[in-house]
Short mmCIF file of C-alpha atoms in Angstrom, two decimals:
data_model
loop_
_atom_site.label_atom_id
_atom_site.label_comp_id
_atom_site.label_asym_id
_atom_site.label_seq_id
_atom_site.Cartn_x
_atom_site.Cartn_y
_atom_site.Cartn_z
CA UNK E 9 -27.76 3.18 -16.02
CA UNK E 10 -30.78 2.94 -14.46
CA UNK E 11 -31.21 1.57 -11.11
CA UNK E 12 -30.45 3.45 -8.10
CA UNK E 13 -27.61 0.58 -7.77
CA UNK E 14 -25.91 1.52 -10.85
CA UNK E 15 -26.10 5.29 -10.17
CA UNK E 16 -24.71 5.06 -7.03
CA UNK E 17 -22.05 2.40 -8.41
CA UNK E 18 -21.19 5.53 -11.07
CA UNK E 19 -21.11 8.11 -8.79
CA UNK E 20 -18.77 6.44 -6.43
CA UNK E 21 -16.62 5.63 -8.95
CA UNK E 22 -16.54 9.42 -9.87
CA UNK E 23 -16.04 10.37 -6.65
CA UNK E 24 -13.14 8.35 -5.83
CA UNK E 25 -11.60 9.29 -9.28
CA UNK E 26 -11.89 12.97 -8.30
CA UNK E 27 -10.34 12.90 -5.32
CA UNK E 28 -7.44 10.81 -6.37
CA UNK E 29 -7.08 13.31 -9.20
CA UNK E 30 -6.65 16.32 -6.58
CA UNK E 31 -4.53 14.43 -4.51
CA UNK E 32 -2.14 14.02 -7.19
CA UNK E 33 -2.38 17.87 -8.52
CA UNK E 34 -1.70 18.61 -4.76
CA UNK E 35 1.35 16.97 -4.81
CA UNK E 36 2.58 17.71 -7.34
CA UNK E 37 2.19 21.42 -6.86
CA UNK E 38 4.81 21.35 -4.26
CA UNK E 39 7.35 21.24 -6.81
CA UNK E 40 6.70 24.63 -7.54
CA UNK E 41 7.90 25.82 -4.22
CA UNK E 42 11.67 26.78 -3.85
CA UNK E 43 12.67 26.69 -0.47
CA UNK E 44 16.02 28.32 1.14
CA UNK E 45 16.16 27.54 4.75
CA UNK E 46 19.09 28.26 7.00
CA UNK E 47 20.31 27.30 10.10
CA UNK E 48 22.92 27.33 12.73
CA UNK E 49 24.30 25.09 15.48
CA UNK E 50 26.75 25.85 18.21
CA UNK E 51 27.69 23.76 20.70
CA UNK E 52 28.16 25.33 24.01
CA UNK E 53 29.54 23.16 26.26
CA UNK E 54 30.51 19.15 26.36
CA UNK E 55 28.60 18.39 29.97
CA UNK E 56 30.62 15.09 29.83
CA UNK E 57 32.11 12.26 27.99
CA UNK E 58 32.89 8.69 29.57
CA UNK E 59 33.36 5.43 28.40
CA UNK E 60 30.50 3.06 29.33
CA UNK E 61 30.57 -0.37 31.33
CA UNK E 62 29.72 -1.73 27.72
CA UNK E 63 33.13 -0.51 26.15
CA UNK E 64 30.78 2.40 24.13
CA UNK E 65 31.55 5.79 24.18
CA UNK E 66 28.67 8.19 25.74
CA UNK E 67 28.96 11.70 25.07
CA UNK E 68 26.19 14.79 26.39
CA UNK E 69 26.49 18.30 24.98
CA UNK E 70 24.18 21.04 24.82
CA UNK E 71 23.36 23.35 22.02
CA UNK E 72 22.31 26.13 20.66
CA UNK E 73 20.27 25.98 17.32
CA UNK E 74 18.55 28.34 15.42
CA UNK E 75 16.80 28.37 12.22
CA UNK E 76 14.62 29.83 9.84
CA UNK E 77 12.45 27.00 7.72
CA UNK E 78 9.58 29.03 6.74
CA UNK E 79 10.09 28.83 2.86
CA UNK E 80 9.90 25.24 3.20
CA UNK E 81 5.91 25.84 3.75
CA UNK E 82 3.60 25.10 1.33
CA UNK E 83 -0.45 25.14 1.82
CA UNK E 84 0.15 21.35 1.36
CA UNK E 85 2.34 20.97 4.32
CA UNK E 86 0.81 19.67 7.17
CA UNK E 87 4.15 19.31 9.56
CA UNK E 88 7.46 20.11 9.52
CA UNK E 89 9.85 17.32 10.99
CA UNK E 90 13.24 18.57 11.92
CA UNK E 91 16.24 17.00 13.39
CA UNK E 92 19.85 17.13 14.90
CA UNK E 93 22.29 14.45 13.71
CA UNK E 94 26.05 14.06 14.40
CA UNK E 95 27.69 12.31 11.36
CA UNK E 96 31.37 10.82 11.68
CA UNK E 97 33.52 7.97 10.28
CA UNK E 98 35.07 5.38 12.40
CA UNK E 99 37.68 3.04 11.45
CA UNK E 100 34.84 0.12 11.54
CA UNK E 101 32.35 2.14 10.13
CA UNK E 102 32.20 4.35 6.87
CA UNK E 103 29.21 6.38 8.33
CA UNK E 104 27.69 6.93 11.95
CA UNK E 105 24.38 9.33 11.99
CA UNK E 106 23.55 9.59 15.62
CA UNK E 107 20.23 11.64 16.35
CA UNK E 108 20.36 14.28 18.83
CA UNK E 109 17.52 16.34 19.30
CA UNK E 110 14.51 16.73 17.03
CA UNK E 111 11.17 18.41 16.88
CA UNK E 112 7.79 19.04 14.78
CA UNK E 113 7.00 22.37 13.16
CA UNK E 114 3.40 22.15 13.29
CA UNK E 115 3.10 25.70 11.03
CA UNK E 116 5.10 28.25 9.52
CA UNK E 117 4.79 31.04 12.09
CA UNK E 118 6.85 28.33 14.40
CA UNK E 119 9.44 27.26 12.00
CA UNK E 120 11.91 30.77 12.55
CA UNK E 121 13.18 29.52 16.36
CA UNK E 122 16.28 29.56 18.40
CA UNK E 123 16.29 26.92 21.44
CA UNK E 124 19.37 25.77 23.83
CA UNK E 125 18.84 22.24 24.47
CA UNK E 126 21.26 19.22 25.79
CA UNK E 127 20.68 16.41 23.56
CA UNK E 128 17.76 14.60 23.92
CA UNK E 129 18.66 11.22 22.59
CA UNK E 130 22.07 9.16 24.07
CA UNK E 131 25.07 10.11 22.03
CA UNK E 132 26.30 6.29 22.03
CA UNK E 133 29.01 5.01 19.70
CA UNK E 134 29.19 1.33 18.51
CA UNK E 135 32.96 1.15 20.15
CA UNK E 136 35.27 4.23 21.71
CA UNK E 137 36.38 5.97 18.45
CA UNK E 138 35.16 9.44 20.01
CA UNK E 139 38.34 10.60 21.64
CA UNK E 140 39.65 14.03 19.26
CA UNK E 141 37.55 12.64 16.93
CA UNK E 142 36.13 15.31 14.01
CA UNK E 143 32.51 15.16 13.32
CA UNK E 144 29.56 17.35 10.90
CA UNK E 145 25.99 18.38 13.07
CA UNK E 146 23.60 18.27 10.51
CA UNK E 147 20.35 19.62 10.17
CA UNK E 148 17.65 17.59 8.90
CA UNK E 149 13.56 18.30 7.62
CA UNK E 150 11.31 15.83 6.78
CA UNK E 151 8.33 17.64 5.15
CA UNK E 152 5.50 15.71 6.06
CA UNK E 153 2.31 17.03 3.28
CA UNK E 154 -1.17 16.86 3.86
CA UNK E 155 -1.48 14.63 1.14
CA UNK E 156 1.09 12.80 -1.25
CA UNK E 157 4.63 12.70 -1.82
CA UNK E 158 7.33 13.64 1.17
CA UNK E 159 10.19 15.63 0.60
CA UNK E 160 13.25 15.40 2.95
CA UNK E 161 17.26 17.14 2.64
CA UNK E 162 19.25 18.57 4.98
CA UNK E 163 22.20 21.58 5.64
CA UNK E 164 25.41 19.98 6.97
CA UNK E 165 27.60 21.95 9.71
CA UNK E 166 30.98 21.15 9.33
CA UNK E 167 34.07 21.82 11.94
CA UNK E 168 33.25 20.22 15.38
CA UNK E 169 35.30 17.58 17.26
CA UNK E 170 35.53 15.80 20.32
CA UNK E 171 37.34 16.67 23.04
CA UNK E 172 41.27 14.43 23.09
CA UNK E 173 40.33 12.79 26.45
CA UNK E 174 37.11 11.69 28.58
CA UNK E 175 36.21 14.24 31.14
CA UNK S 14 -42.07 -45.48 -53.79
CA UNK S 15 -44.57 -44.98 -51.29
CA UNK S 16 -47.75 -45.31 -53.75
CA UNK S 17 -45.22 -47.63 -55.71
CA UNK S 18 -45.40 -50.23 -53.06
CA UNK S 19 -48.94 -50.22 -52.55
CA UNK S 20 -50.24 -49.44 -55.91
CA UNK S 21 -50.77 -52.86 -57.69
CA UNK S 22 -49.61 -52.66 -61.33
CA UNK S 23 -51.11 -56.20 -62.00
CA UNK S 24 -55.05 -56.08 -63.80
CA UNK S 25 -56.68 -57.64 -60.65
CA UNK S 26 -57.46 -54.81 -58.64
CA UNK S 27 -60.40 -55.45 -56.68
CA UNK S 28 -62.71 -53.27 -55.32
CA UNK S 29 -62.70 -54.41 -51.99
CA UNK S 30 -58.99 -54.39 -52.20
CA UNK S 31 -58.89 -51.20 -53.24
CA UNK S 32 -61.42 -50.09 -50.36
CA UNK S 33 -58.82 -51.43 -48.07
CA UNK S 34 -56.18 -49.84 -49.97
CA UNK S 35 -57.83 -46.57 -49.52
CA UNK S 36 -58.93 -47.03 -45.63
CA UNK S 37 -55.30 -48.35 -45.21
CA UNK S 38 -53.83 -45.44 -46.51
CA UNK S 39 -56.67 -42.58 -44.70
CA UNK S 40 -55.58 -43.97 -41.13
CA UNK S 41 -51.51 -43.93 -42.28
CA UNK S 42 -52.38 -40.26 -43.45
CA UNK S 43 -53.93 -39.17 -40.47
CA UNK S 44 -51.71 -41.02 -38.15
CA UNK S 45 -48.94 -38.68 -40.01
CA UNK S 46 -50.83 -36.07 -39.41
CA UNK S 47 -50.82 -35.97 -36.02
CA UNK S 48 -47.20 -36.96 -35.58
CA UNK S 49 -46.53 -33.65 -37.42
CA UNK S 50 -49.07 -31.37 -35.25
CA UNK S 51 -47.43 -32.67 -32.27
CA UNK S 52 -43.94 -32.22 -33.55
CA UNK S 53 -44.81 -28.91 -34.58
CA UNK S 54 -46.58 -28.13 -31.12
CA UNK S 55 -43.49 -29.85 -29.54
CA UNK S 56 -41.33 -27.94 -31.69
CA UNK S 57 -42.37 -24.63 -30.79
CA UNK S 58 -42.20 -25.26 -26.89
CA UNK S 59 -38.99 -27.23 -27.15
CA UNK S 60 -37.95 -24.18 -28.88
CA UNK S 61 -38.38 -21.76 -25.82
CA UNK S 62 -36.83 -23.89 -23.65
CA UNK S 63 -34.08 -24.61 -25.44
CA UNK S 64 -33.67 -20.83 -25.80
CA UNK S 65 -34.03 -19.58 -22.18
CA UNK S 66 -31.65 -22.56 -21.14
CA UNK S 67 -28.86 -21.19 -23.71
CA UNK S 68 -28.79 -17.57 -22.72
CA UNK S 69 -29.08 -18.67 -18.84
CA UNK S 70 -25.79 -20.77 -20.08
CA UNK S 71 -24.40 -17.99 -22.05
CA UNK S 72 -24.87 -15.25 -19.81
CA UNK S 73 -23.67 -16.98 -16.62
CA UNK S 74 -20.62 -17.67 -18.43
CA UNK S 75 -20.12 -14.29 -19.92
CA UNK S 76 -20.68 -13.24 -16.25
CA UNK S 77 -18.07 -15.20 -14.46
CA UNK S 78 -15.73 -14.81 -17.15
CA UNK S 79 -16.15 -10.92 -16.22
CA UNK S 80 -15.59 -11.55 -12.89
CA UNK S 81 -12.83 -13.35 -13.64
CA UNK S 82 -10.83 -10.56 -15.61
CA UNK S 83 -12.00 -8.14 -12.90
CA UNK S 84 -9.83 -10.13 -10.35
CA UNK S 85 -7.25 -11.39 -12.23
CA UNK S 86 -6.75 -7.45 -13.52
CA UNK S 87 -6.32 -6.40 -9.69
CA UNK S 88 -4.02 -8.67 -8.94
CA UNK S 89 -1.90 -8.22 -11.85
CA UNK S 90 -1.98 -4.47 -10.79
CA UNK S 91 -1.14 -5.13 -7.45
CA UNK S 92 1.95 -7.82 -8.34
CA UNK S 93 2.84 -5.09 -10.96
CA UNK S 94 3.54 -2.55 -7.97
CA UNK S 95 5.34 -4.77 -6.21
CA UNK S 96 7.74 -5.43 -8.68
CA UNK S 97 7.91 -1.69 -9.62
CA UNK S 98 8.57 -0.28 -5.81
CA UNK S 99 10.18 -3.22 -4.79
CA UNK S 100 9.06 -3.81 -1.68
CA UNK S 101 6.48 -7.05 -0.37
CA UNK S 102 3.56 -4.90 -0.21
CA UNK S 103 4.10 -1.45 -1.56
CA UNK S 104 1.07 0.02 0.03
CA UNK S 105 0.50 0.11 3.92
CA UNK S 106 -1.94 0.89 6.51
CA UNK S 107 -0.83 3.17 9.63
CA UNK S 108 -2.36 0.75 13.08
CA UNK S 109 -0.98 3.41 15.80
CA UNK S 110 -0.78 6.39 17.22
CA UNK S 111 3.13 5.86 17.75
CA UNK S 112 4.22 8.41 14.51
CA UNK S 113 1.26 11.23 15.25
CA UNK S 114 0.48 13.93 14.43
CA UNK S 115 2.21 13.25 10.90
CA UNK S 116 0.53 9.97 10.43
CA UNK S 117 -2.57 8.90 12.10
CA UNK S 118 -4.38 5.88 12.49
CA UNK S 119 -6.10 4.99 8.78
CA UNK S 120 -3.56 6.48 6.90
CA UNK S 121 -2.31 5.07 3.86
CA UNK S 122 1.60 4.78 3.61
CA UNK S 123 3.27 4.07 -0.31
CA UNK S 124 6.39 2.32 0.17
CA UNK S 125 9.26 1.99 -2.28
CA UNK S 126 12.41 0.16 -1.55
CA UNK S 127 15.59 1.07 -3.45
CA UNK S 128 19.17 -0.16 -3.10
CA UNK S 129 20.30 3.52 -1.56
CA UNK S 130 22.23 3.75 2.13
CA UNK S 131 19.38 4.07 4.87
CA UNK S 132 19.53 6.97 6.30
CA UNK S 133 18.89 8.88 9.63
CA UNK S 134 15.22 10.49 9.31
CA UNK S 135 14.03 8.28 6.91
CA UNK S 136 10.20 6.35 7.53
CA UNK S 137 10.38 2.82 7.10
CA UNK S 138 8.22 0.05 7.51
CA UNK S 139 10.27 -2.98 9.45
CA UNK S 140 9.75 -6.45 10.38
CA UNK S 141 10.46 -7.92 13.90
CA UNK S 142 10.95 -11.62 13.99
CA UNK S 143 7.93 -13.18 15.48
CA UNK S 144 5.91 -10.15 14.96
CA UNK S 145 3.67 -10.63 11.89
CA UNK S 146 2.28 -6.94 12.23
CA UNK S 147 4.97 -4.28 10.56
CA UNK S 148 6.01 -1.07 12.13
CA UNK S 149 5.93 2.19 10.61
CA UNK S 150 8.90 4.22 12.56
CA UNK S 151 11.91 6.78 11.68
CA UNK S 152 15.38 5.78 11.49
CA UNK S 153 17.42 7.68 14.27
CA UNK S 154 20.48 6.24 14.12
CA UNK S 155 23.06 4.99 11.44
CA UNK S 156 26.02 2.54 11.82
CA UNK S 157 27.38 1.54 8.71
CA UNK S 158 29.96 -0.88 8.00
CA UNK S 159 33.57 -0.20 5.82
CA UNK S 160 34.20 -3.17 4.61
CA UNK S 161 30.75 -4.83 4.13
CA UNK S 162 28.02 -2.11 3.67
CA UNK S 163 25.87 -3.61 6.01
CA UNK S 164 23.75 -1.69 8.25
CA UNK S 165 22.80 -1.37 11.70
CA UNK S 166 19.54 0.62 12.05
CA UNK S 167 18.19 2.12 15.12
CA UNK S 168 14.54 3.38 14.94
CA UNK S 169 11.71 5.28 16.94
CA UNK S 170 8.35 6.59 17.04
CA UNK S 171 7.84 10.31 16.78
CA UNK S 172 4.98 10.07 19.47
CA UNK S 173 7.20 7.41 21.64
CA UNK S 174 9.74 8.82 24.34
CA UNK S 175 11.76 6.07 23.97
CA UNK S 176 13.50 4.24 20.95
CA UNK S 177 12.26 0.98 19.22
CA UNK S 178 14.68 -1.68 21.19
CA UNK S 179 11.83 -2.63 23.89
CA UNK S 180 9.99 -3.86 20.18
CA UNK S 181 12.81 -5.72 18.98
CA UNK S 182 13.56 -9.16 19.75
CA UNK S 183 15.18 -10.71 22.77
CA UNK S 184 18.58 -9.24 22.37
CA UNK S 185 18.66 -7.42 19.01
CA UNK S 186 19.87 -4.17 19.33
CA UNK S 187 19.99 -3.00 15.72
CA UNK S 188 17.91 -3.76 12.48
CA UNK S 189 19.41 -4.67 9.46
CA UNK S 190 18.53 -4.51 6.14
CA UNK S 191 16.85 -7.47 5.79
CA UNK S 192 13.97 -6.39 8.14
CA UNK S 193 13.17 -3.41 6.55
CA UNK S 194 10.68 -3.78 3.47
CA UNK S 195 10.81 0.11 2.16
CA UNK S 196 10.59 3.83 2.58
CA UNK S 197 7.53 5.74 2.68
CA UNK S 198 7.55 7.89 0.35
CA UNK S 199 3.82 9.04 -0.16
CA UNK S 200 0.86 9.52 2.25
CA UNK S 201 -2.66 9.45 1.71
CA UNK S 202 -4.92 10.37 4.74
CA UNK S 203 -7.79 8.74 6.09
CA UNK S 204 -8.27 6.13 2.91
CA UNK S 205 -6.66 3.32 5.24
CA UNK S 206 -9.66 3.22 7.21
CA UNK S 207 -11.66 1.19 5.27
CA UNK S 208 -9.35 -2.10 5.40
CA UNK S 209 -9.11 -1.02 9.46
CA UNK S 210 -12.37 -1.74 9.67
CA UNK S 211 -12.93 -4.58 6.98
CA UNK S 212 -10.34 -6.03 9.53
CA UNK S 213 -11.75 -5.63 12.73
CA UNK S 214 -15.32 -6.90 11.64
CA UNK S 215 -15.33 -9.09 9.17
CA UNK S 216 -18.77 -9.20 8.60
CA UNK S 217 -18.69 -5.63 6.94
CA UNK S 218 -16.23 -7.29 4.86
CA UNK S 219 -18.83 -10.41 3.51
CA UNK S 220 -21.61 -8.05 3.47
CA UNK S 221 -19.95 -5.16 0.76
CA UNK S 222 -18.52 -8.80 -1.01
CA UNK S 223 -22.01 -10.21 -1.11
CA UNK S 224 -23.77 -6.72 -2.22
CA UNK S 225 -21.38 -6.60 -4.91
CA UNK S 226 -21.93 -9.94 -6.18
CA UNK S 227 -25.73 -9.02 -6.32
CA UNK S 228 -24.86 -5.95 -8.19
CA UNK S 229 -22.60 -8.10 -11.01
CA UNK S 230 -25.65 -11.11 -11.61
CA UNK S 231 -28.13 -8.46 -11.75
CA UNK S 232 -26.58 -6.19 -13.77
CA UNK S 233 -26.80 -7.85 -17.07
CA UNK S 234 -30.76 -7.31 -16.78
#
């Protein structure tokens, strides 16, 4: 060890071993966080529900939601990704998760909101199995860290359903 | 049998033949001589050589052969992830802007690939036929069969407006599984950008190759 090559070889090597240790320790200290979030969703009004050209079902509803996300925070969290999915059966398919709205929580003094919103993405259905049908909104994070392992669950609204005919 | 062979053991032993004898034996003595100072002068050069050519041998060997178990070692570390996570190439680079601000260009994505449902929300790294370049995108939408368990996949960039069906192929409306190759699961930031730019000029790439070459062959001095 001692040309400037080798020294600088070391040190590198150090370096690099350093950081990957902290990365780790970061991670892994979000495990020690014990978030309990809440959140609600009504839906105010079904705007209107046809049956496309295509033979799919469209529905467009808007919403109220409101939720309060802040324990999920950690000083390793760099964003908060949330989102609005509709989950039903069909008799072709066991599970349909259709996104509806979503947004990013860039920090914790934005994650207690309330917004009333139509639904930003198509409610489509592979086939017209929406008529009376019953379906869960569900609420959805994605915590996105500053460095490491991601983290992702949800809170499930039961009880809504679909209005018997198209309007 | 040297002196017996020239050493007459019959009576008539003649001066002059002895003379002869004796001027015979002086020139075969100091022809010997000679042969051995030269050997021995030979000897000690052919010695050097000989010794500088075996460690150049020997430690050009050892050398490669430590080269050798520094690549091979790699590789078995990197097939080794691959068969743990499960997925063709368990670690990948972000390209584009299309999921910011959670992941940026240069950062590195883990990927694991498990035989769980794909679900909506999840990040995961696709295939498009005819594209060899894999997407990083969220899953926004779910269909999945009764019967078979098969899958049809919708996906989208956070930073997009719209969803991922423009990047499909000619027709496709859904993914299946077969195009995805895993979940990220971890993120490292910024780390990515040194294969971004290894990529985009090669020449860094032969240069760092060719420094640390230098560094190996003259290391062992």
């Amino acid at each position: 060890m001692h040309s400037f090559g080798h020294r600088l070889n070391g040190l590198l090597t150090f370096s690099v071993t350093i950081l990957a240790i902290m990365c780790a320790i970061a991670s892994l200290s979000d495990n020690l966080n014990t978030p309990s979030p809440t959140a609600d969703i009504k839906i105010m009004n079904i705007n209107w529900f046809q049956k496309q050209p295509q033979g799919n079902d469209e529905v467009s509803l808007t919403m109220n939601i409101s939720a309060d996300l802040q324990s999920l925070f950690t000083w390793n969290t760099k964003q908060l990704f949330i989102f609005v999915a509709a989950e039903y059966e069909t008799p072709k398919n066991s599970l349909n998760q259709v996104s509806l709205w979503d947004a990013i929580i860039p920090a914790k003094e934005h994650a207690k909101f309330w917004i009333h919103t139509s639904n930003k993405y198509r409610f489509v259905d592979q086939g017209n199995n929406l008529r009376g049908k019953k379906f869960n909104l569900t609420l959805h994070w994605h915590v996105m860290p500053k460095t490491g392992k991601m983290f992702a669950d949800k809170i499930v609204m039961a009880g809504y359903s679909f209005p018997e005919e198209y309007r | 049998m040297y002196y017996a062979k020239h050493f007459r053991w019959d009576s008539s032993y003649s001066a002059s033949s002895n003379l002869v004898y004796k001027l015979q034996r002086r020139r075969r003595r100091s022809k010997k001589l000679k042969h051995i100072g030269k050997r021995e002068n030979m000897g000690w050069i052919g010695d050097t050589v000989d010794s500088i050519k075996s460690i150049q041998i020997r430690q050009l060997l050892t050398q490669v052969v430590s080269l050798g178990m520094i690549v091979t070692s790699a590789l078995i570390i990197w097939k080794g992830l691959m068969c743990v996570t499960g997925s063709e190439s368990p670690v990948v680079v972000v390209l584009s802007g299309s999921m910011e601000p959670g992941f940026k260009r240069g950062d590195i994505l883990f990927l694991h690939m498990s035989k769980d449902p794909i679900r909506a929300g999840e990040i995961v790294v696709f295939n498009i036929d005819g594209r060899e370049i894999p997407i990083v995108h969220r899953v926004i939408k779910v269909h999945e069969r009764q019967d078979t368990g098969e899958v049809d996949v919708l996906t989208k960039g956070d930073n997009n407006y719209g969803d991922d069906r423009l990047l499909y192929a000619q027709g496709q409306q859904y993914l299946q599984r077969h195009h995805i190759m895993g979940r990220a699961v971890g993120f490292l930031p910024y780390v990515g950008w040194v294969t971004i730019v290894m990529t985009e000029k090669p020449i860094i790439k032969y240069i760092l190759i060719g420094a640390l070459g230098l560094l190996v062959i003259t290391s062992k001095d």
